CSV table of C-alpha atoms in Angstrom, one decimal:
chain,number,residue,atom,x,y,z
A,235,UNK,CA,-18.1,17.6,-0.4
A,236,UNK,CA,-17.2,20.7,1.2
A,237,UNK,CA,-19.8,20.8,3.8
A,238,UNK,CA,-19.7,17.2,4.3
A,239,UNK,CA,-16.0,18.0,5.7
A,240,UNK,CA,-16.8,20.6,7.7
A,241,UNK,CA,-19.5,18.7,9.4
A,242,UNK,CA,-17.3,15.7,10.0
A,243,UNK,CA,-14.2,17.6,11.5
A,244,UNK,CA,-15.6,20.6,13.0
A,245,UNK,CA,-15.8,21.2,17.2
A,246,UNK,CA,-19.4,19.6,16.6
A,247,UNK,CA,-17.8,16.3,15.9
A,248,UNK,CA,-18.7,13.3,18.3
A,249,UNK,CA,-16.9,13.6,21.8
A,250,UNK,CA,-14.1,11.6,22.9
A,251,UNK,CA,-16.4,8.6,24.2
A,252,UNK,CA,-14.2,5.9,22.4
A,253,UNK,CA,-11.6,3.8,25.3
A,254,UNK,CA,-9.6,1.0,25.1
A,255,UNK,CA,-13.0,-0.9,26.1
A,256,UNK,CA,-14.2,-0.1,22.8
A,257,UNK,CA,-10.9,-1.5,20.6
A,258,UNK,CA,-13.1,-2.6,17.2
A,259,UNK,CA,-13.0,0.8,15.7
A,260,UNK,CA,-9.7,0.1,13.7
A,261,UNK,CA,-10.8,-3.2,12.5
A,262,UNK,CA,-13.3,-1.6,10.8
A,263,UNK,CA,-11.9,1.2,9.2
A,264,UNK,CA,-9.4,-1.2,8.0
A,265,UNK,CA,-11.2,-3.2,5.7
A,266,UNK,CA,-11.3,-0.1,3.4
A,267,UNK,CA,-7.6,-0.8,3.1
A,268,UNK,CA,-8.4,-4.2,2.0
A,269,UNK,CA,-10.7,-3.3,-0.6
A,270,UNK,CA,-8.2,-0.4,-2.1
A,271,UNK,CA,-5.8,-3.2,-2.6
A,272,UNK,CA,-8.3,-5.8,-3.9
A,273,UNK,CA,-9.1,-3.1,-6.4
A,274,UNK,CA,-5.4,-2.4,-7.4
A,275,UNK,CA,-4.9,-6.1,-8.7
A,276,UNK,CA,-7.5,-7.2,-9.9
A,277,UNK,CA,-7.4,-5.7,-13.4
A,278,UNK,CA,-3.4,-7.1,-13.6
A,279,UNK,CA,-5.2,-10.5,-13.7
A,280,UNK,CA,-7.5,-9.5,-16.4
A,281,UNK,CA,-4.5,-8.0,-18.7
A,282,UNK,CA,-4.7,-11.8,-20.7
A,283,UNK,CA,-8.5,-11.8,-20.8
A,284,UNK,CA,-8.2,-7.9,-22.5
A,285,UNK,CA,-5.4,-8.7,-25.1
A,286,UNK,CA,-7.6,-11.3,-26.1
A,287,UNK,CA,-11.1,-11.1,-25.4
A,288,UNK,CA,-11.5,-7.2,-26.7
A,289,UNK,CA,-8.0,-7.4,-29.0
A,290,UNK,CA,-6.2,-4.3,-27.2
A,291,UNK,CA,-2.6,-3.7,-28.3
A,292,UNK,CA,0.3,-4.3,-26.2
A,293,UNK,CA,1.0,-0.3,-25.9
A,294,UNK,CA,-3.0,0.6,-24.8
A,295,UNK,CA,-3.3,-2.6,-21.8
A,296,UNK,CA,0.4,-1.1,-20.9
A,297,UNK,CA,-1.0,2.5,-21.3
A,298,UNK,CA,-4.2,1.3,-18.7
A,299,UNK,CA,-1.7,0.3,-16.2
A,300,UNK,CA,0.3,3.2,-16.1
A,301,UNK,CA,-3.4,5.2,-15.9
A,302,UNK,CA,-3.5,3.6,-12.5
A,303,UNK,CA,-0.3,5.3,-11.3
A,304,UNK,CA,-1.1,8.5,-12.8
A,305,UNK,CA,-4.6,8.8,-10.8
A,306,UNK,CA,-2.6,7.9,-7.8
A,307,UNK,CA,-0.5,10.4,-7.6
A,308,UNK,CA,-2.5,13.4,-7.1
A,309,UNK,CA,-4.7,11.0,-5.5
A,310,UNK,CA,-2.1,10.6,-2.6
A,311,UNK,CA,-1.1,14.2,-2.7
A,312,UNK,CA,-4.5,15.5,-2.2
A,313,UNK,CA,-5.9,13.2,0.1
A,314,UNK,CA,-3.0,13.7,2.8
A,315,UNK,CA,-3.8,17.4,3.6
A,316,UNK,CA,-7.6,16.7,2.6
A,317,UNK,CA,-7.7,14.5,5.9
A,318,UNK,CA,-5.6,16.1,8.4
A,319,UNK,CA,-7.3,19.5,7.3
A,320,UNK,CA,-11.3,17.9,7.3
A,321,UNK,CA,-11.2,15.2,8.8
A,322,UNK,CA,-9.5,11.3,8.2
A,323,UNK,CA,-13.5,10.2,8.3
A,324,UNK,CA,-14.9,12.2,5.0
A,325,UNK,CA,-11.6,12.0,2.8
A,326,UNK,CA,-11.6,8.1,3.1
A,327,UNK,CA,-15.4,7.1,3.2
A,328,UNK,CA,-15.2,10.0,-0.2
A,329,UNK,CA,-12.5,8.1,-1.5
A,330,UNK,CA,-13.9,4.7,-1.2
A,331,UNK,CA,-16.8,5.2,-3.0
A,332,UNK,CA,-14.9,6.6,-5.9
A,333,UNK,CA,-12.8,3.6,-5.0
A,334,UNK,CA,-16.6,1.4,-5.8
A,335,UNK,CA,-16.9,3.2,-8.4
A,336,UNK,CA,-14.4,2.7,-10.8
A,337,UNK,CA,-15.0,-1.3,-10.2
A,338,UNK,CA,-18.9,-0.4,-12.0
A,339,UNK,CA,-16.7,1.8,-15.1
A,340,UNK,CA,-14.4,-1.2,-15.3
A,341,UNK,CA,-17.6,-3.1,-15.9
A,342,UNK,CA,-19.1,-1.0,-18.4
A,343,UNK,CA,-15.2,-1.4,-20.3
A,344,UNK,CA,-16.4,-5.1,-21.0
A,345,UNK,CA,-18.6,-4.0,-24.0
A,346,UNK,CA,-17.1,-0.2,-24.5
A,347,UNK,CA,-13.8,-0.5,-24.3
A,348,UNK,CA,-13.4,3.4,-23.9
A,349,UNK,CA,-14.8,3.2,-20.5
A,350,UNK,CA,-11.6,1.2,-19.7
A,351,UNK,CA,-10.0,4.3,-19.2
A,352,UNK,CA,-11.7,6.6,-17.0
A,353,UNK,CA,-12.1,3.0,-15.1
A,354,UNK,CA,-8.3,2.8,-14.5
A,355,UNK,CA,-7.9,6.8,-13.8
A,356,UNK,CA,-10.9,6.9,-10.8
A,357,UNK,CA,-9.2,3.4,-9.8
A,358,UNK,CA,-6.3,5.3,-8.7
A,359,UNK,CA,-7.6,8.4,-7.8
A,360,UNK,CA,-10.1,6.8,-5.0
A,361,UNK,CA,-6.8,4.2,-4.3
A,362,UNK,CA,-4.4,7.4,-3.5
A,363,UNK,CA,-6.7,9.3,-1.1
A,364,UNK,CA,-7.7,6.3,0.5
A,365,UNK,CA,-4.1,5.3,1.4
A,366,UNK,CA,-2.9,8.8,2.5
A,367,UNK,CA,-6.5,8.9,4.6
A,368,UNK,CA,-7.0,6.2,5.3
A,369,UNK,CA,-3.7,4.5,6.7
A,370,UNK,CA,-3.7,7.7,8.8
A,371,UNK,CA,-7.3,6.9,10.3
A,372,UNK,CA,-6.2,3.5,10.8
A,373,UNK,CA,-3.8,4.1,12.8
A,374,UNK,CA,-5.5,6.3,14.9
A,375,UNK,CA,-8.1,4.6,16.0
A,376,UNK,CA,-5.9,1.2,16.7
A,377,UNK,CA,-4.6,3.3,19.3
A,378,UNK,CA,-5.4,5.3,22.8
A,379,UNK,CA,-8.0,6.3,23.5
A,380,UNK,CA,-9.5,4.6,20.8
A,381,UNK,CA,-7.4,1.4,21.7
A,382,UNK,CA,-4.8,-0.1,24.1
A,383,UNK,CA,-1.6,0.8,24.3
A,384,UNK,CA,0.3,-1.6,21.9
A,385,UNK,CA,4.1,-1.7,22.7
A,386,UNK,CA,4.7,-3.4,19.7
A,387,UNK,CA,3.3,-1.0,17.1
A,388,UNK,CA,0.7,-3.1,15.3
A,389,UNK,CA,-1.6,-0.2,15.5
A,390,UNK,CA,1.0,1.6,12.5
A,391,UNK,CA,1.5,-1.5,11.0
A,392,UNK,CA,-2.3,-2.4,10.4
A,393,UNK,CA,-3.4,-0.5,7.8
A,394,UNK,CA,-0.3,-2.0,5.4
A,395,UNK,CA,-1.2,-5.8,6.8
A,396,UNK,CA,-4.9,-5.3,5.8
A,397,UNK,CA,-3.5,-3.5,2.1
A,398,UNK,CA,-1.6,-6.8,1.5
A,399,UNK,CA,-4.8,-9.2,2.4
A,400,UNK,CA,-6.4,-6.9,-0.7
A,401,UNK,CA,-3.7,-7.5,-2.8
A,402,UNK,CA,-3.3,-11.0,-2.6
A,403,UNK,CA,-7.2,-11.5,-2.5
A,404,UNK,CA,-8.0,-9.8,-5.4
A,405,UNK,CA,-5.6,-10.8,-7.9
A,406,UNK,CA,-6.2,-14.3,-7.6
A,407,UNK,CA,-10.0,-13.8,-7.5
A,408,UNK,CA,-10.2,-12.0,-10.3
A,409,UNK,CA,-8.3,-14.4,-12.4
A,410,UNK,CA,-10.1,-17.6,-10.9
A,411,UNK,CA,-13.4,-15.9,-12.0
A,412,UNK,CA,-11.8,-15.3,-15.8
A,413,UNK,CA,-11.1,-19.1,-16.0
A,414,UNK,CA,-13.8,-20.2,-15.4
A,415,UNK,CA,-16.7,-17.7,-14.9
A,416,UNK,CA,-19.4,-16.6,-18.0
A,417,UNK,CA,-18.6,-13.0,-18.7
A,418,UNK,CA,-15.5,-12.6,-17.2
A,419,UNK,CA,-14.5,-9.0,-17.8
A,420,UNK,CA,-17.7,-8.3,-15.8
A,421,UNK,CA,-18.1,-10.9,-13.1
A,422,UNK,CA,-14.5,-10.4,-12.0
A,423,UNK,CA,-15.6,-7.1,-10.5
A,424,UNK,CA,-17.8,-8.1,-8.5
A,425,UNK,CA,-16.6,-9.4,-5.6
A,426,UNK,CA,-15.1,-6.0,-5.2
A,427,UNK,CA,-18.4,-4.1,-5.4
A,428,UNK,CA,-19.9,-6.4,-2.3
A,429,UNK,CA,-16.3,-5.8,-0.4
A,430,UNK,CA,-16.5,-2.1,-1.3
A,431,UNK,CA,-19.8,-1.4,0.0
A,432,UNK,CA,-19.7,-3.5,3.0
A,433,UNK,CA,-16.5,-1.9,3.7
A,434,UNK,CA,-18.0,1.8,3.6
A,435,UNK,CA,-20.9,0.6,5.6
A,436,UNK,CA,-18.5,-1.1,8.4
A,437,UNK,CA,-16.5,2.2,7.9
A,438,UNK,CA,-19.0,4.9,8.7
A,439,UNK,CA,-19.8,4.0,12.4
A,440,UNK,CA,-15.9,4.5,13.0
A,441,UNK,CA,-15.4,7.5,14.9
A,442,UNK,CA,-13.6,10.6,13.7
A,443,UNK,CA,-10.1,11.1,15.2
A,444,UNK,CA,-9.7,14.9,14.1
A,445,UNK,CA,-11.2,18.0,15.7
A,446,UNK,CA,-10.7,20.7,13.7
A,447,UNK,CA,-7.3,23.1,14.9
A,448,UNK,CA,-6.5,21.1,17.3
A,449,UNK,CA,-5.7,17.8,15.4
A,450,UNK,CA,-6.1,13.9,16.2
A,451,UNK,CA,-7.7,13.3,19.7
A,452,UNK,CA,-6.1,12.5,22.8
A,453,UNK,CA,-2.1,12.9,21.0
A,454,UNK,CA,0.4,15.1,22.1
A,455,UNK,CA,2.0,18.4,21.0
A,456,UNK,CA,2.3,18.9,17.4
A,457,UNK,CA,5.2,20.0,15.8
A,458,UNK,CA,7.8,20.3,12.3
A,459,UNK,CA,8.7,16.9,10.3
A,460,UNK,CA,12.3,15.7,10.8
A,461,UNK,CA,12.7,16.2,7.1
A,462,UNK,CA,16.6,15.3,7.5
A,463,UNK,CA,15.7,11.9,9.1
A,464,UNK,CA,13.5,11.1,6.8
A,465,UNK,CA,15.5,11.6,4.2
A,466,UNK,CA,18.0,9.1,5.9
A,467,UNK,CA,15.6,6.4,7.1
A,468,UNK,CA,13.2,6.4,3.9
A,469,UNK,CA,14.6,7.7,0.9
A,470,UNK,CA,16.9,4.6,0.2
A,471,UNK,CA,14.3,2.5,0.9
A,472,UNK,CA,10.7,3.4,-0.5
A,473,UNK,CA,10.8,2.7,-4.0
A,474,UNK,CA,11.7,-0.6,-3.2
A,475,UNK,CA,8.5,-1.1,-1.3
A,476,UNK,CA,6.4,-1.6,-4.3
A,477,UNK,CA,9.1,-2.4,-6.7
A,478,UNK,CA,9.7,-5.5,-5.5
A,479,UNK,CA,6.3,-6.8,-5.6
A,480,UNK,CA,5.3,-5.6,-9.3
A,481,UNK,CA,8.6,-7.1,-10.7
A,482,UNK,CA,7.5,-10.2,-8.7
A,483,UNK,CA,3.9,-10.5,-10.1
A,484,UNK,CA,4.2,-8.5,-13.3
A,485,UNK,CA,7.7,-9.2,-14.8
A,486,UNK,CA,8.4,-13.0,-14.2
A,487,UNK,CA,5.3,-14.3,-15.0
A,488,UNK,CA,5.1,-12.6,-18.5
A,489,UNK,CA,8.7,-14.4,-18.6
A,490,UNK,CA,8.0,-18.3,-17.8
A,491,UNK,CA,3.8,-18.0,-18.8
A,492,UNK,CA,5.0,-20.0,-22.3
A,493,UNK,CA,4.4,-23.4,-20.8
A,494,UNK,CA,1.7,-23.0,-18.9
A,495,UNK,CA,-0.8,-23.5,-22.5
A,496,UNK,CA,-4.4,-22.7,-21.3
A,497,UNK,CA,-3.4,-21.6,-17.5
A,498,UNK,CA,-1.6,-18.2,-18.0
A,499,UNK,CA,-4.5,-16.5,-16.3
A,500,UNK,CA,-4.7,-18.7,-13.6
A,501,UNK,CA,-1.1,-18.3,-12.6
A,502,UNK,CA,-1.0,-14.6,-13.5
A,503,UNK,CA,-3.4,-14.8,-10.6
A,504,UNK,CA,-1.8,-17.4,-8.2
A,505,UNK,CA,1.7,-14.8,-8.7
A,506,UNK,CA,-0.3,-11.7,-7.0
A,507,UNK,CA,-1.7,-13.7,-4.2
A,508,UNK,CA,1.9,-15.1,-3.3
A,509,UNK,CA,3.7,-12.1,-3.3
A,510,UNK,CA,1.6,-9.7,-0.9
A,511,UNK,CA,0.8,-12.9,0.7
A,512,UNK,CA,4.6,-13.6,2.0
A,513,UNK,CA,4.3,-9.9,2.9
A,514,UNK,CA,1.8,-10.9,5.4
A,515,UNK,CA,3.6,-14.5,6.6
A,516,UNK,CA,6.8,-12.5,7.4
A,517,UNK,CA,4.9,-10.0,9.9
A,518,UNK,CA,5.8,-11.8,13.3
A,519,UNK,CA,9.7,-11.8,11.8
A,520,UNK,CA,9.3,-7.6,11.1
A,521,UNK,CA,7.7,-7.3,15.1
A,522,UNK,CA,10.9,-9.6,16.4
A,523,UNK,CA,13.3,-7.3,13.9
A,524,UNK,CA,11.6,-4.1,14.9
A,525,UNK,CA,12.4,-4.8,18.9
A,526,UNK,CA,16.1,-5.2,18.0
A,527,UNK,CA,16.5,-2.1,16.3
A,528,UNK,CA,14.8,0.7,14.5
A,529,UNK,CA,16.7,0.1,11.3
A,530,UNK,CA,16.5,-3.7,11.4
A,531,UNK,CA,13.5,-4.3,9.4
A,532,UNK,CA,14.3,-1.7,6.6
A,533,UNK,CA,18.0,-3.4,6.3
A,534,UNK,CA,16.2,-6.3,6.5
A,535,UNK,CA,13.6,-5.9,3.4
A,536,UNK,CA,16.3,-4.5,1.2
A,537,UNK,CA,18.2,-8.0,2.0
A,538,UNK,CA,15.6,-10.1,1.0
A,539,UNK,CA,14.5,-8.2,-2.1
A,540,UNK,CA,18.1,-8.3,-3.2
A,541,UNK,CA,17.9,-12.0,-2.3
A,542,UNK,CA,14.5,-12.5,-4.5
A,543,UNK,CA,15.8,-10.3,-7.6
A,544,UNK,CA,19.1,-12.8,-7.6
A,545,UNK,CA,16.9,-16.2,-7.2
A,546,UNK,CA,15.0,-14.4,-10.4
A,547,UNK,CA,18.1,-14.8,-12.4
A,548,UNK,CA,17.7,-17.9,-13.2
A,549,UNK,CA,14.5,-18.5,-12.9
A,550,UNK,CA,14.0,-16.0,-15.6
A,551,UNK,CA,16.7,-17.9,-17.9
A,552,UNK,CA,15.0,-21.3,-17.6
A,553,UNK,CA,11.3,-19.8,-18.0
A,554,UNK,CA,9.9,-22.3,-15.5
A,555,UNK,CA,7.2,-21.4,-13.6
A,556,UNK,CA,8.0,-22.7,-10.1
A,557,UNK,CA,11.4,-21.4,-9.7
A,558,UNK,CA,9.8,-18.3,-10.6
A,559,UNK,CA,7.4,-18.6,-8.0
A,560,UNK,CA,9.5,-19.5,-5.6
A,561,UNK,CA,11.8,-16.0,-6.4
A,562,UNK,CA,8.1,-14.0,-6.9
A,563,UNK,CA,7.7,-15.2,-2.7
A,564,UNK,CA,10.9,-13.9,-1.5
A,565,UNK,CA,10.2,-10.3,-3.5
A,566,UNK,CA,6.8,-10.8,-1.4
A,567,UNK,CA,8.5,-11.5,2.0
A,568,UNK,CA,11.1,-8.1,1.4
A,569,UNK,CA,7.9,-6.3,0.3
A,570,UNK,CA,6.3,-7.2,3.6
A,571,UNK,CA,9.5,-6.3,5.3
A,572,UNK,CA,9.9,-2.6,3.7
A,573,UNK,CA,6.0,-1.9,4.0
A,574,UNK,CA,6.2,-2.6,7.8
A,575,UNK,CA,9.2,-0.2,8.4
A,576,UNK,CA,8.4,2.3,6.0
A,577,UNK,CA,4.7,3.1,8.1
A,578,UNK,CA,6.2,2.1,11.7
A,579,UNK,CA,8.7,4.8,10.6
A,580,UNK,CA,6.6,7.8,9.2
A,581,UNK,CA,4.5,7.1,12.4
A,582,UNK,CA,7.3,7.9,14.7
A,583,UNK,CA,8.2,10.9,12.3
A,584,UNK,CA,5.1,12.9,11.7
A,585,UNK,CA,3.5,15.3,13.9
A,586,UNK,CA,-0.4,14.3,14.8
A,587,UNK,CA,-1.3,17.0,12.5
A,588,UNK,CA,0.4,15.8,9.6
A,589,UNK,CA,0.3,12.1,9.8
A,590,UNK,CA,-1.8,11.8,6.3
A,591,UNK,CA,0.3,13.8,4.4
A,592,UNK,CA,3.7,12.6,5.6
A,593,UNK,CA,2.1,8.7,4.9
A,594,UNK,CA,0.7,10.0,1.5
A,595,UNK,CA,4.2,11.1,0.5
A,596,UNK,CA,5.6,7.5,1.7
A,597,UNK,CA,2.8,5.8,-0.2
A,598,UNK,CA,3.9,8.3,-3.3
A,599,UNK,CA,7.3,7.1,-3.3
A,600,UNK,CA,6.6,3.7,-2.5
A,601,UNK,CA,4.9,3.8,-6.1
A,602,UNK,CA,7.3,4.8,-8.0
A,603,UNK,CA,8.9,1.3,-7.9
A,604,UNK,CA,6.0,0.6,-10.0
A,605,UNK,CA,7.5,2.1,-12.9
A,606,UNK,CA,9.8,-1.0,-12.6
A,607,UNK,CA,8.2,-3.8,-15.1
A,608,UNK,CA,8.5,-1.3,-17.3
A,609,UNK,CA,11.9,-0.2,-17.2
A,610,UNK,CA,13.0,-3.7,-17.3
A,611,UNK,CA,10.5,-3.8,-20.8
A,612,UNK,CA,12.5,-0.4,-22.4
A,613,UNK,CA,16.0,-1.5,-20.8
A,614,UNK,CA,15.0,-5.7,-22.4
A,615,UNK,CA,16.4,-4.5,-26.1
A,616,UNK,CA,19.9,-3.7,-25.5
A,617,UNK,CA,19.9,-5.6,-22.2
A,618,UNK,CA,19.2,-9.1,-21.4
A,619,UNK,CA,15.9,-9.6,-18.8
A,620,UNK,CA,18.4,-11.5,-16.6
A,621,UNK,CA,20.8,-9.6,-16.6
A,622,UNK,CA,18.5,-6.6,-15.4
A,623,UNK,CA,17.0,-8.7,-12.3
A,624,UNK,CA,20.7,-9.2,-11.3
A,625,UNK,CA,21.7,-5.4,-11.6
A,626,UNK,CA,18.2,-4.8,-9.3
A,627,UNK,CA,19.9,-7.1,-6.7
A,628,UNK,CA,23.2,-5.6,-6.8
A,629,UNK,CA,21.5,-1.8,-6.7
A,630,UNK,CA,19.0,-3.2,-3.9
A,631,UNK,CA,22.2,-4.7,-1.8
A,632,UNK,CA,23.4,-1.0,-2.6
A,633,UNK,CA,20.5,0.7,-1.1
A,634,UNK,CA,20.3,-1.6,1.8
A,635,UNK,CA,24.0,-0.8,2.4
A,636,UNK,CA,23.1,2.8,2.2
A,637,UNK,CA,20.2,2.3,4.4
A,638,UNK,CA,22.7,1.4,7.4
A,639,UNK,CA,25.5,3.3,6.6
A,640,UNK,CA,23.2,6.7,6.8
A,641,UNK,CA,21.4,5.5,10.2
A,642,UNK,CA,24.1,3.2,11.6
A,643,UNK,CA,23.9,5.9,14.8
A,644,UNK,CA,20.3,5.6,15.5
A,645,UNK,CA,19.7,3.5,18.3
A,646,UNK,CA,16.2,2.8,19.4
A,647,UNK,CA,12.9,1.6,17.9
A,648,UNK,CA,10.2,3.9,16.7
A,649,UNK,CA,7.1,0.6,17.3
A,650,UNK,CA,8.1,1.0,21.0
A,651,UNK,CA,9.1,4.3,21.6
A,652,UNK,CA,12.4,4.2,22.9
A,653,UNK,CA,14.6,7.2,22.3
A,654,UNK,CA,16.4,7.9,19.3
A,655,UNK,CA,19.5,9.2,19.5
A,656,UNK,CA,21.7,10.8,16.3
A,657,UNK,CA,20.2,14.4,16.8
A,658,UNK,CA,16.8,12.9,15.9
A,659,UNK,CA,13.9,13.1,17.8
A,660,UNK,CA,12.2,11.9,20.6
A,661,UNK,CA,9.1,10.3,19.4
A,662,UNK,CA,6.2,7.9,20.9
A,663,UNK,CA,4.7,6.1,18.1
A,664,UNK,CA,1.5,4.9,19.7
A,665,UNK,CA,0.5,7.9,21.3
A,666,UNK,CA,1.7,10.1,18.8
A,667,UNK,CA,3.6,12.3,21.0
A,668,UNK,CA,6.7,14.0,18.7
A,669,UNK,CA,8.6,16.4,21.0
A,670,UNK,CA,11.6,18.3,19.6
């Protein structure tokens, strides 16, 4: 692997031939991103099919989702300095086909259920470095000289857009296939295989965007992370990226799935396409929200999560499914909201040489909302699961309260590249430029 990096990112790496006549480079790159999330919910759809197909307990299909988190992790924290040190190219392409790979151990879990395991692990190992690299490359090569200048800052919002099209796609796949499909604890994995591999191979005639000690092509001067802005502008927000979404597709169906007799699977299903899916529908409302303000759509995605948790309430106390739904779409559309700001943000932040790590560390905190589902299982004894989802929308109002209060004198908008003010910096998001 080690020569492989050093052949991709090295001074011998292709020339800067790419222009803004050549603008498909991001596109495919980015349906690597698609197949990361594909392969992050597709086993949640299986969970039924697993409790009763191979008779796992409660605690081991809990202790196989939490694997997931646990590869991601180092996953994320590896694969950001991997990338901007060898190379976005090698790190991603690497991680994707670890990423293929786990789908083929998840397979072999149908008949040995011990190779569930090591299935979930390399599942969020490949998933981690392919965010941190991945999201960075993305971005990259959406904009000059790969691409066209975009004053609107699609270019750091693609990578998250083409994430949510995998999450919604291959949740509900996965459980279609295991209502209806022979063998469904094998067949549901492989529509990620063909998107995996046709991913890698769309992938690999992308360009590399790093030259070795000098960083991303054609970007400005690099420079130190505003670590104090950060701190301001992400902290209160990240967990909520991906908290809102797994209480939205994890918590309240497992709450209202009593009368759907014979459907749970399917609905399980039709809950993680919704969610990521309102994520994508609320994308022209982030771009209007973004040109107002910097802060807007952060303040904005806490709002609406709060808003979703509180419609949970009492959906949650009538366990009926459509209410439920309904409250799962508004997590999806604060989800969409967050995700949006939280990359347009770390774009305007990091310095071209350490985009990938600066977006691995968002992506890490962003996952620690996952931990959510299951707080709201330990806190469910003492506490009532209502009562929970209402304290999450009081603590998300908090946060979003926070959110404003610690940026209310930032003025500008990082998708555009207008000057902040507030002692932060002056940043260009689409070119990359961070000047102190």
């Amino acid at each position: 692997m080690t020569s492989t990096f050093s052949r991709s990112a090295g001074p011998a790496a292709e020339p800067l031939t790419e222009s803004p006549t050549a603008p498909r480079a991001g596109l495919r790159a980015a349906w690597m991103m698609t197949a990361s999330g594909w392969s992050a919910n597709q086993f949640s759809s299986l969970l039924g099919s697993y409790r009763s197909g191979l008779g796992l307990a409660e605690s081991t299909v809990t202790g196989l989702v939490a694997l997931y988190v646990v590869g991601l992790i180092p996953g994320l924290l590896a694969g950001g300095p991997l990338a901007d040190r060898y190379g976005r190219r090698p790190v991603a392409l690497t991680a994707l086909v670890l990423n293929l790979l786990s789908s083929v151990l998840l397979m072999a879990g149908a008949t040995a259920s011990g190779w569930l395991f090591p299935g979930r692990f390399v599942t969020g190992v490949g998933a981690g470095a392919l965010l941190a690299a991945g999201s960075a490359w993305v971005k990259e090569l959406s904009s000059p000289p790969y691409a066209a200048p975009d004053a609107h800052g699609s270019a750091a919002r693609r990578s998250g857009l083409f994430v949510s099209a995998g999450f919604a796609s291959g949740g509900l796949v996965a459980s279609l296939i295991a209502q209806w499909a022979p063998y469904p604890r094998v067949c549901a994995y492989v529509p990620h295989l063909l998107l995996a591999a046709a991913a890698w191979l769309a992938a690999r005639k992308a360009p590399e965007t790093v030259v070795r000690g000098r960083g991303p092509r054609g970007h400005g001067a690099h420079g130190a992370v505003d670590w104090f802005r950060f701190r301001r502008a992400i902290l209160p927000l990240a967990p909520w990226i991906f908290a809102a979404p797994t209480l939205g597709f994890i918590t309240l169906p497992g709450l209202v799935d009593g009368g759907l007799d014979g459907w749970r699977t399917v609905y399980a299903g039709i809950a993680t396409a919704v969610v990521p899916g309102a994520g994508m529908l609320v994308q022209p409302l982030a771009r209007r929200l973004a040109a107002r303000h910097r802060i807007t759509t952060g303040a904005a995605g806490l709002a609406v999560i709060a808003l979703g948790l509180a419609l949970a309430v009492p959906a949650a106390s009538a366990a009926q499914p459509a209410p439920a739904l309904a409250a799962a779409a508004v997590l999806g559309a604060g989800y969409g909201l967050s995700l949006t700001y939280g990359l347009t943000e770390v774009t305007a932040l990091a310095p071209a040489d350490r985009l990938a790590r600066l977006t691995a560390l968002l992506w890490t905190l962003a996952y620690l909302g996952m931990f959510a589902p299951y707080a709201v299982t330990l806190l469910s004894g003492p506490f009532s699961v209502p009562s929970l989802l209402g304290a999450g929308a009081v603590l998300a109002a908090l946060c979003c309260a926070l959110l404003a209060a610690l940026n209310r004198r930032e003025g500008g908008n990082p998708a555009t590249g207008r000057p902040v003010r507030g002692g932060g910096l002056v940043s260009t998001a689409d070119s990359g430029t961070i000047r102190g």
